[in-house]
CSV table of C-alpha atoms in Angstrom, one decimal:
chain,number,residue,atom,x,y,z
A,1,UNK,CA,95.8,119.1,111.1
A,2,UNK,CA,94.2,117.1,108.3
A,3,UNK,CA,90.8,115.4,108.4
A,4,UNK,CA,90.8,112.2,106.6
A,5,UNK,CA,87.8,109.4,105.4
A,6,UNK,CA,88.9,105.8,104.7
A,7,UNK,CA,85.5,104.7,103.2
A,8,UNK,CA,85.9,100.8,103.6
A,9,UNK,CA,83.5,99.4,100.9
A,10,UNK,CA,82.6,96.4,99.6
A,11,UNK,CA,82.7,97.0,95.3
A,12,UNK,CA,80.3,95.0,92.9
A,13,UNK,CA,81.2,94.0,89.5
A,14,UNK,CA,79.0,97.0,88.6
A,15,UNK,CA,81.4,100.2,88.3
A,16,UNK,CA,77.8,102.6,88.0
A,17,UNK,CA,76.8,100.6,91.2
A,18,UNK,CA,80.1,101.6,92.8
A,19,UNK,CA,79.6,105.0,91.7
A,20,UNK,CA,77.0,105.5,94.0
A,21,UNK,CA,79.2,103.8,96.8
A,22,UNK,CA,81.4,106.9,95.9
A,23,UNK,CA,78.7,109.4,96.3
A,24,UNK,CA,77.7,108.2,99.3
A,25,UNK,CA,80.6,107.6,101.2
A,26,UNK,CA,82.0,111.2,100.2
A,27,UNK,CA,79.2,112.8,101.2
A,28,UNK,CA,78.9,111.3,105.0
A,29,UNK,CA,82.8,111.9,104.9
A,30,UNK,CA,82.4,115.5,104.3
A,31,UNK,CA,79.2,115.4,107.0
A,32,UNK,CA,82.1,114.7,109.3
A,33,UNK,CA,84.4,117.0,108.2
A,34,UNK,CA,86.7,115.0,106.1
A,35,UNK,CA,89.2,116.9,103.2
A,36,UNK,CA,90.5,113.6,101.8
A,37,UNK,CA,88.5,110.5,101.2
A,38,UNK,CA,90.2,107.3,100.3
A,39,UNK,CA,88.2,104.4,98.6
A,40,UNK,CA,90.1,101.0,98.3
A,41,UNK,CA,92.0,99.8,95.3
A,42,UNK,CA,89.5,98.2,92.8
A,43,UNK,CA,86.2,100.6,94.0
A,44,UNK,CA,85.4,100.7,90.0
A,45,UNK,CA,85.0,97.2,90.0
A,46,UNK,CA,86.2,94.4,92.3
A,47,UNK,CA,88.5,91.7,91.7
A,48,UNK,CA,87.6,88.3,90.6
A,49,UNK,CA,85.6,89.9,86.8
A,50,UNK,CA,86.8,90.1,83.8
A,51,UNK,CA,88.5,94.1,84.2
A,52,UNK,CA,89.7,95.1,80.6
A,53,UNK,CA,85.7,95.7,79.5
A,54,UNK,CA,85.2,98.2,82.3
A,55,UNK,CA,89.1,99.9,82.0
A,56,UNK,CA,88.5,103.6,80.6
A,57,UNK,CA,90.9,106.4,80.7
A,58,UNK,CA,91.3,109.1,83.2
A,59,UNK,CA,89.1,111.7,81.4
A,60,UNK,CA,86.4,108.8,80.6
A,61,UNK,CA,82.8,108.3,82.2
A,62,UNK,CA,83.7,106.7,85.3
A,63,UNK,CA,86.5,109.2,86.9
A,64,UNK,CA,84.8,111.9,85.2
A,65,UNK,CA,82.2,111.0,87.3
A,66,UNK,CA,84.3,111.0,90.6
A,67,UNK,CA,86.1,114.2,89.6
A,68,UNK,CA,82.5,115.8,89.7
A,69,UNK,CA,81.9,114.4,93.4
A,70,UNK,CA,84.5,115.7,94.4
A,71,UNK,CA,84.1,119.2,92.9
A,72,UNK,CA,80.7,119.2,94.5
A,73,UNK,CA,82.0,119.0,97.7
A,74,UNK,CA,85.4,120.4,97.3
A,75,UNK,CA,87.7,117.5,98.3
A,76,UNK,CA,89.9,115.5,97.1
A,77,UNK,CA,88.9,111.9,96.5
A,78,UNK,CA,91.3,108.7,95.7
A,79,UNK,CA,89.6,105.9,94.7
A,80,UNK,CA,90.9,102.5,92.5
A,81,UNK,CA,90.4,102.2,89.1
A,82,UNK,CA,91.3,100.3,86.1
A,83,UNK,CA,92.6,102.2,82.9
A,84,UNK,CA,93.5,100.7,79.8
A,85,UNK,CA,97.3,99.4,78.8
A,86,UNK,CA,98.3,97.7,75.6
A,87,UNK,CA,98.5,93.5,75.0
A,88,UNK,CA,95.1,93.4,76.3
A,89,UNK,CA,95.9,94.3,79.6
A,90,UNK,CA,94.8,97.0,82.1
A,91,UNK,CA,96.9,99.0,84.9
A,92,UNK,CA,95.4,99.3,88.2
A,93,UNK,CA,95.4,103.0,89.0
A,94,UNK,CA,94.2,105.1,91.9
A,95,UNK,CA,92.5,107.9,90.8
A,96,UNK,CA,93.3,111.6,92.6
A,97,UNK,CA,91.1,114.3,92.2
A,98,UNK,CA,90.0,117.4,93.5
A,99,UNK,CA,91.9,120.0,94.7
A,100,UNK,CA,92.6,121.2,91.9
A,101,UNK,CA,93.9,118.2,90.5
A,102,UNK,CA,92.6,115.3,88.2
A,103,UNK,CA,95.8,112.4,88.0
A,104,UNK,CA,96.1,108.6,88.4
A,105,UNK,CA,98.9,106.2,90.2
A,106,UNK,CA,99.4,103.2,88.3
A,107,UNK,CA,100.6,100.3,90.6
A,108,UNK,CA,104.0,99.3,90.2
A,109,UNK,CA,104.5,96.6,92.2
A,110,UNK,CA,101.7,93.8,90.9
A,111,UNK,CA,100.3,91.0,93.3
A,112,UNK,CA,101.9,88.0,92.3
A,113,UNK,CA,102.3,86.4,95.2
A,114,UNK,CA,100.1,83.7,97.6
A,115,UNK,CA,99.3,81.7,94.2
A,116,UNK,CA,97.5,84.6,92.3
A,117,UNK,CA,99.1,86.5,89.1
A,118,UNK,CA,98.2,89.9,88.6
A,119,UNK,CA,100.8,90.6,85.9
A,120,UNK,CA,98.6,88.2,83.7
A,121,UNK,CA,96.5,91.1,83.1
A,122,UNK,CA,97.7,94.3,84.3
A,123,UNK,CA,100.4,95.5,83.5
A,124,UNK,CA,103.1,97.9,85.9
A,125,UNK,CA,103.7,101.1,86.3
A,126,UNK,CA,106.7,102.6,86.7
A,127,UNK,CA,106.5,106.4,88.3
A,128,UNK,CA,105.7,107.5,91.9
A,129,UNK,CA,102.7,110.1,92.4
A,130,UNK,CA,102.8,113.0,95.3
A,131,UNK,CA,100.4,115.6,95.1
A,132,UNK,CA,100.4,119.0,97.3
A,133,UNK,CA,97.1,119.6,99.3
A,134,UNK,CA,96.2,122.6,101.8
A,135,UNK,CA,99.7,122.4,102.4
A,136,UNK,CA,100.5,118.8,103.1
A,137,UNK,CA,102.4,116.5,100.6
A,138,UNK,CA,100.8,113.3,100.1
A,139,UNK,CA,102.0,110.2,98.7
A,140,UNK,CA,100.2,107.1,97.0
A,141,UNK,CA,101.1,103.5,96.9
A,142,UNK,CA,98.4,100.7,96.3
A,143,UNK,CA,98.2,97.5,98.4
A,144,UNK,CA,100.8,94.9,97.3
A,145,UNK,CA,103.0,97.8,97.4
A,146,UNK,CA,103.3,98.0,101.2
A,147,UNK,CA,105.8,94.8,100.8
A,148,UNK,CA,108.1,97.1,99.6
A,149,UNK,CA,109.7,100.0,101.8
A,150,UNK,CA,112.1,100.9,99.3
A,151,UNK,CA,108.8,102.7,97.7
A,152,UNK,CA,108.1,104.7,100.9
A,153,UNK,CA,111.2,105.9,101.8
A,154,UNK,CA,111.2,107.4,98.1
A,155,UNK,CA,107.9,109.0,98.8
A,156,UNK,CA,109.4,110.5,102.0
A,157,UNK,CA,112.4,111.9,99.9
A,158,UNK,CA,109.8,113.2,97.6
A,159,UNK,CA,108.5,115.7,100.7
A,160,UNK,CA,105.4,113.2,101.7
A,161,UNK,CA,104.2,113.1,105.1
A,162,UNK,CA,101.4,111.2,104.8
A,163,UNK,CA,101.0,107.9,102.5
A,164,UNK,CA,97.1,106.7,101.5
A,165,UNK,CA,97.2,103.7,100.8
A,166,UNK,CA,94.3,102.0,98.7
A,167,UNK,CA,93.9,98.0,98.9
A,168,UNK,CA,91.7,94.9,98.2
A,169,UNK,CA,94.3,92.5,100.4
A,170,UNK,CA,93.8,89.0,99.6
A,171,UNK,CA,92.5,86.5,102.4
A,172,UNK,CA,94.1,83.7,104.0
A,173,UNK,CA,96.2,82.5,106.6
A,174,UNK,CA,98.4,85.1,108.5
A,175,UNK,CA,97.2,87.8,106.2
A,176,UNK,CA,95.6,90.3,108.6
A,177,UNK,CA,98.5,89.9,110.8
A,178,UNK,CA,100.8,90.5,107.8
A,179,UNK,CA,98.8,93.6,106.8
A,180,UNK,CA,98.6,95.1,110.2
A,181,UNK,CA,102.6,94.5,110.7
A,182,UNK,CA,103.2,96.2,107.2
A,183,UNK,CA,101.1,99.3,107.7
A,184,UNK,CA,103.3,100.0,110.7
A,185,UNK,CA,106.5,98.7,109.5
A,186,UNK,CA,106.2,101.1,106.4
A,187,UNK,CA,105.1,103.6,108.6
A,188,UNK,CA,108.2,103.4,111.1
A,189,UNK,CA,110.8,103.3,107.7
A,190,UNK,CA,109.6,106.1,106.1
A,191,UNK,CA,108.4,108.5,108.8
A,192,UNK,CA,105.1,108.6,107.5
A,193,UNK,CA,101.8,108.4,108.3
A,194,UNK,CA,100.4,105.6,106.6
A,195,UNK,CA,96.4,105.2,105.7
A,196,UNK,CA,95.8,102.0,104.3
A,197,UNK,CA,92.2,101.7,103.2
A,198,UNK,CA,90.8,97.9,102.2
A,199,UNK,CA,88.1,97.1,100.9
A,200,UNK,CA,85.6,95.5,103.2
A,201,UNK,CA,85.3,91.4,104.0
A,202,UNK,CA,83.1,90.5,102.1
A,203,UNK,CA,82.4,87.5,104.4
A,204,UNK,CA,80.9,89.8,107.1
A,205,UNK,CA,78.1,90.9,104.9
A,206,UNK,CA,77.2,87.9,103.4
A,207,UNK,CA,78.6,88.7,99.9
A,208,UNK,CA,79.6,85.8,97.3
A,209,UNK,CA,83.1,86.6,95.6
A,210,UNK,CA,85.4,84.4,93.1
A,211,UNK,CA,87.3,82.8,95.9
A,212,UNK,CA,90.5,83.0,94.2
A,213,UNK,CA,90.5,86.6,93.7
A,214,UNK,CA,91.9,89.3,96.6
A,215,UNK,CA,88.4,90.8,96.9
A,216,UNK,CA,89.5,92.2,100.7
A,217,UNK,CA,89.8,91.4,104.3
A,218,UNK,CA,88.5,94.9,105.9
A,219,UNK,CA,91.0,96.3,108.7
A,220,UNK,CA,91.8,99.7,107.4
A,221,UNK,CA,94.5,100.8,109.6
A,222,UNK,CA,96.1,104.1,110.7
A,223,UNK,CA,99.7,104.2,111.7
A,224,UNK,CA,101.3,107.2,112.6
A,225,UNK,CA,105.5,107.3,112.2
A,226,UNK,CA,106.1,106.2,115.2
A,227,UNK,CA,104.3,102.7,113.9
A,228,UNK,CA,101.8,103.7,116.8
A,229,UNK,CA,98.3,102.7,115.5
A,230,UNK,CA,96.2,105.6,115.6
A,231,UNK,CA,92.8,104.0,114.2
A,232,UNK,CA,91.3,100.9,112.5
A,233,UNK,CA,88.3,99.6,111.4
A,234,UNK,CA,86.4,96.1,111.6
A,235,UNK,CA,85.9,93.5,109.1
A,236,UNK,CA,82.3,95.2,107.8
A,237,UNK,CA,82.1,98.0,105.4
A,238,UNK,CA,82.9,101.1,107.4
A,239,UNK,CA,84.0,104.7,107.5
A,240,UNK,CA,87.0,106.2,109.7
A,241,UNK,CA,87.7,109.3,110.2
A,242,UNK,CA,91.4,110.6,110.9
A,243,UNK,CA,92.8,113.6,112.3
A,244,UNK,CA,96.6,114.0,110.8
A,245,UNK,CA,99.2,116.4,112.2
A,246,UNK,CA,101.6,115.9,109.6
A,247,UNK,CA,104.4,117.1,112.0
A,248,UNK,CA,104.7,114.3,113.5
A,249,UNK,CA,106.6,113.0,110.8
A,250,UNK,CA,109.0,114.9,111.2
A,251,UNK,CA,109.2,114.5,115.2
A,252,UNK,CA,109.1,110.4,114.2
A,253,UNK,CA,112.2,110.6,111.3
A,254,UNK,CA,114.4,112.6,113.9
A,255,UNK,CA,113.5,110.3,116.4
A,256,UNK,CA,114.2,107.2,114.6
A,257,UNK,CA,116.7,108.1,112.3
A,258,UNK,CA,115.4,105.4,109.5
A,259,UNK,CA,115.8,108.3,107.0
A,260,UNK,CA,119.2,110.1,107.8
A,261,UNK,CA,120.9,107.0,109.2
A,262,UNK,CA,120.4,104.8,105.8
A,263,UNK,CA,123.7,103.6,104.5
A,264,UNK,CA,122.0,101.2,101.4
């Protein structure tokens, strides 16, 4: 059984700012027991701001900074970031480390969609991310990315039983719906658990955002493999934490047969 946080912030424009949301949410996590704790995508900085002055590299300031959180309370912490790519873009990446590991995710599939165009400044990845932890394999995937199951049946095939899942979904009509369906739909095709963390609404505390931007409609939402969902949080900034018995994907992908029954 695996104890994990889904810290469901609300980032500024300030990455030292969110730095301190960092601190703060790992240490009540691990207060609670937590031995994974999941930021959304963008906690460095929030949609909506110019992101190429605040992209650094995985062994600059900012994740250096993280990395040292989570050393000083041995976890492992995933978080969003922005590193830096060429033709003045940047790549949205979620940061692991901890555990004795220190590696980024760079989105693959970008979030332009609903009338927004992330591709107009960052650019894709290209490789899926796993990493091994007390024993568990865990995959990565970052918020548009739940559109696409194809990605989480290869994360499965890669030994994952458990998919975190960073986002800052965008707001509008349908979209909570949409996100809760996803989580569960993804869940169900890959056997996995799914833990999608978003970053808080940040309507419910009064915050002013770019309106255009995806800056986050709160829900984090567990689903198990069965698509059975197992926790989820408000609109507000909040923290859940998650007990995961990572055999019960297994017990879901012999039940279903979504895995061992694909023909395409």
């Amino acid at each position: 059984m695996a104890r994990i946080a889904l810290c469901q912030v609300n980032s500024g424009d300030d990455p030292e700012a969110n730095l301190k949301l960092v601190r703060s949410g790992v240490e009540a996590a691990v207060t609670g027991g937590a031995r994974i704790v999941v930021f959304p995508e963008a906690t460095m900085a929030r949609f909506g701001r110019p992101l190429e002055p605040v992209a650094e590299p995985l062994d600059g300031p900012w994740a250096s900074a993280v990395a040292s959180v989570a050393a000083e309370h041995d976890v492992v912490v995933v978080a969003g970031m922005f590193t830096p790519a060429d033709e003045g873009r940047v790549r949205n990446t979620l940061l692991v480390t901890g555990g004795g590991q220190h590696d980024g995710y760079d989105k693959i599939h970008l979030y332009d969609a609903f009338g927004f165009a992330e591709s107009d400044t960052v650019a894709s990845g290209a490789t899926l991310t796993t990493f091994d932890f007390e024993g568990v394999v865990y995959g990565v995937a970052t918020c548009y990315d739940l559109r696409f199951p194809e990605l989480f049946r290869a994360l499965a095939d890669d030994g994952a039983d458990v998919v975190l899942l960073p986002a800052s979904w965008g707001a509008g009509e349908g979209k909570r719906e949409q996100w809760e369906v996803l989580v569960r739909a993804r869940a169900l095709d890959s056997g996995c658990w799914v833990l999608a963390c978003g970053q808080a609404d940040p309507a419910a505390t009064g915050v002013t955002v770019n309106p255009k931007a995806p800056t986050g409609i709160g829900y984090s939402t567990v689903s198990d493999g069965f698509g059975r969902v197992v926790a989820q949080a408000g609109a507000a900034p909040e923290t859940l934490l998650v007990d995961v018995d990572p055999a019960v994907s297994a017990q879901a992908r012999t039940a279903t047969g979504a895995l061992a029954n694909r023909r395409l």
